[in-house]
mmCIF file of C-alpha atoms in Angstrom:
data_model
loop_
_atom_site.group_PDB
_atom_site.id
_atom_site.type_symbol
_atom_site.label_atom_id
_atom_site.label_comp_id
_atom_site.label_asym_id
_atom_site.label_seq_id
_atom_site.Cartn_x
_atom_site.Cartn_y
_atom_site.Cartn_z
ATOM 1 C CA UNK A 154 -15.905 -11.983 -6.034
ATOM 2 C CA UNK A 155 -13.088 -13.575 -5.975
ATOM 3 C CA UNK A 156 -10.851 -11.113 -3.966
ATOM 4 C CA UNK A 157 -13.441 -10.390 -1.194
ATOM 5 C CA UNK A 158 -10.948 -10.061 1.987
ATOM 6 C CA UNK A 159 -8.207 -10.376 0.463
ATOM 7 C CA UNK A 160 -5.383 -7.726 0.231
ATOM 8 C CA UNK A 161 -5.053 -6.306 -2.742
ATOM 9 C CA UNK A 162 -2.435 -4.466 -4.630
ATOM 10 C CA UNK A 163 -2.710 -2.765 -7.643
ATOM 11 C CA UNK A 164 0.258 -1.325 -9.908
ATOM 12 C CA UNK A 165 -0.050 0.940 -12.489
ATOM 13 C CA UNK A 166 -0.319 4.591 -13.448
ATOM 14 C CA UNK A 167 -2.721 6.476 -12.210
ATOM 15 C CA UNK A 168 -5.606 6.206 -15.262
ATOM 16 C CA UNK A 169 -5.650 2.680 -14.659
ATOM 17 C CA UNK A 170 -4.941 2.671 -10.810
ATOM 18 C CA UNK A 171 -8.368 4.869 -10.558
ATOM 19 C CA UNK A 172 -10.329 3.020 -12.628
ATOM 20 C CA UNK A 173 -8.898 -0.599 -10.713
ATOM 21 C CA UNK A 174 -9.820 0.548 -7.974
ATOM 22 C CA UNK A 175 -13.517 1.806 -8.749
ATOM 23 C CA UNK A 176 -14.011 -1.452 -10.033
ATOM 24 C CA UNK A 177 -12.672 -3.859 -7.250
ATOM 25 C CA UNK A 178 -13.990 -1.678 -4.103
ATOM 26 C CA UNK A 179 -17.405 -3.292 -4.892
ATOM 27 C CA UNK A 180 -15.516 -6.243 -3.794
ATOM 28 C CA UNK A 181 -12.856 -5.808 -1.527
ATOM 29 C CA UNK A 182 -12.334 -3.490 1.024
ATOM 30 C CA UNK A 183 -8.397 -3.527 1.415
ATOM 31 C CA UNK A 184 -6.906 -2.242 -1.694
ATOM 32 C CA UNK A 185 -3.293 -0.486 -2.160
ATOM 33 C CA UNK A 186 -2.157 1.415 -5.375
ATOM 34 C CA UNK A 187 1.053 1.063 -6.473
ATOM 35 C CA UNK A 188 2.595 3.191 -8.701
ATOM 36 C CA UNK A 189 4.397 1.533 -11.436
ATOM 37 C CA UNK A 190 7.149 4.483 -11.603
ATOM 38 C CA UNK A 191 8.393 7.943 -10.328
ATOM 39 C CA UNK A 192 6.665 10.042 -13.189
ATOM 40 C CA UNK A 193 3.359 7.444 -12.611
ATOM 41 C CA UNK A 194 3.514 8.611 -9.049
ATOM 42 C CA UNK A 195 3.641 12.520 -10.157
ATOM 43 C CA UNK A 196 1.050 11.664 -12.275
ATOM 44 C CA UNK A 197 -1.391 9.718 -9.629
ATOM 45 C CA UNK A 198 -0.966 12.929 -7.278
ATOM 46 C CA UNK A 199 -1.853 15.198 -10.172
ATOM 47 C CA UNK A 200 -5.086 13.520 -10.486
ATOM 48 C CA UNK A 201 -5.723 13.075 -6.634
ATOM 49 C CA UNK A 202 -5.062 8.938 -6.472
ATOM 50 C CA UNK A 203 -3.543 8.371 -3.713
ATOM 51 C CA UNK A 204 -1.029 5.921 -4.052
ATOM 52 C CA UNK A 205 1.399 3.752 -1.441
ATOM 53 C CA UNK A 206 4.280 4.325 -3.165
ATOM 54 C CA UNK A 207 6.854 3.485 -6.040
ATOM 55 C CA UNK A 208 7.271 -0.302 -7.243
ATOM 56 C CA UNK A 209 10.912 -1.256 -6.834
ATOM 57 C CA UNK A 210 10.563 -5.025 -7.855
ATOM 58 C CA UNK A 211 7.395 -7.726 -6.941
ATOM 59 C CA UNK A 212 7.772 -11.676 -6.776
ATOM 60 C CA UNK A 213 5.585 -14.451 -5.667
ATOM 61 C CA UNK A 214 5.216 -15.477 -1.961
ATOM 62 C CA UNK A 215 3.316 -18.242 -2.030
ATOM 63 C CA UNK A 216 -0.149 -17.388 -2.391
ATOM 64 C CA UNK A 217 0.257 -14.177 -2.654
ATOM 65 C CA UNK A 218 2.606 -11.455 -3.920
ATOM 66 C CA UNK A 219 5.759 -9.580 -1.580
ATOM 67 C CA UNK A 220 6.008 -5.921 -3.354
ATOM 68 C CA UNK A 221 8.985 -3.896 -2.112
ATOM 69 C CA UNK A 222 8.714 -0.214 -2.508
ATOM 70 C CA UNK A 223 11.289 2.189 -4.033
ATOM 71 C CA UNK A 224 11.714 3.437 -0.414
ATOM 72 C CA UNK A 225 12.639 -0.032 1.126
ATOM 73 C CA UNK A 226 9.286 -1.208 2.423
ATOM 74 C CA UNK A 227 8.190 -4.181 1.330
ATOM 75 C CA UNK A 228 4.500 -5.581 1.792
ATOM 76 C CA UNK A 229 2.894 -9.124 0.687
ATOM 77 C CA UNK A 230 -0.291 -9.152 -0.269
ATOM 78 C CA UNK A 231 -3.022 -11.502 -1.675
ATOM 79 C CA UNK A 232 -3.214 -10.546 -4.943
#
């Protein structure tokens, strides 16, 4: 319960992304799946998981976590 409204990201290939995020929607309502490469990305739309995009690098912000994106983007989030 800890997460409820907080932003959530969640980095991984897409197995573990799906499963993540079965688990945490019972708590949180804001969740983003990261894939954790190109081929994890191929693999994510292959199985219908929807994900943001590719993780280029993540660091701490504070009290949360700023994830940049292969693309550019970058995004902080709460966890």
């Amino acid at each position: 319960y800890e997460v409820r409204g907080k932003r959530i990201a969640i980095v991984g290939n897409s197995a573990r992304l799906a499963a993540e995020r079965s688990f945490l929607a019972t708590y949180a309502d804001d969740i983003t799946l990261i894939a954790d490469n190109a081929s994890g990305a191929e693999d994510a739309n292959a199985a219908n998981v929807e994900v943001a995009g590719v993780l280029e690098s993540m660091h701490r912000d504070g009290d949360g976590v700023s994830v940049r994106f292969h693309d550019g983007r970058e995004v902080r989030f709460d966890t």
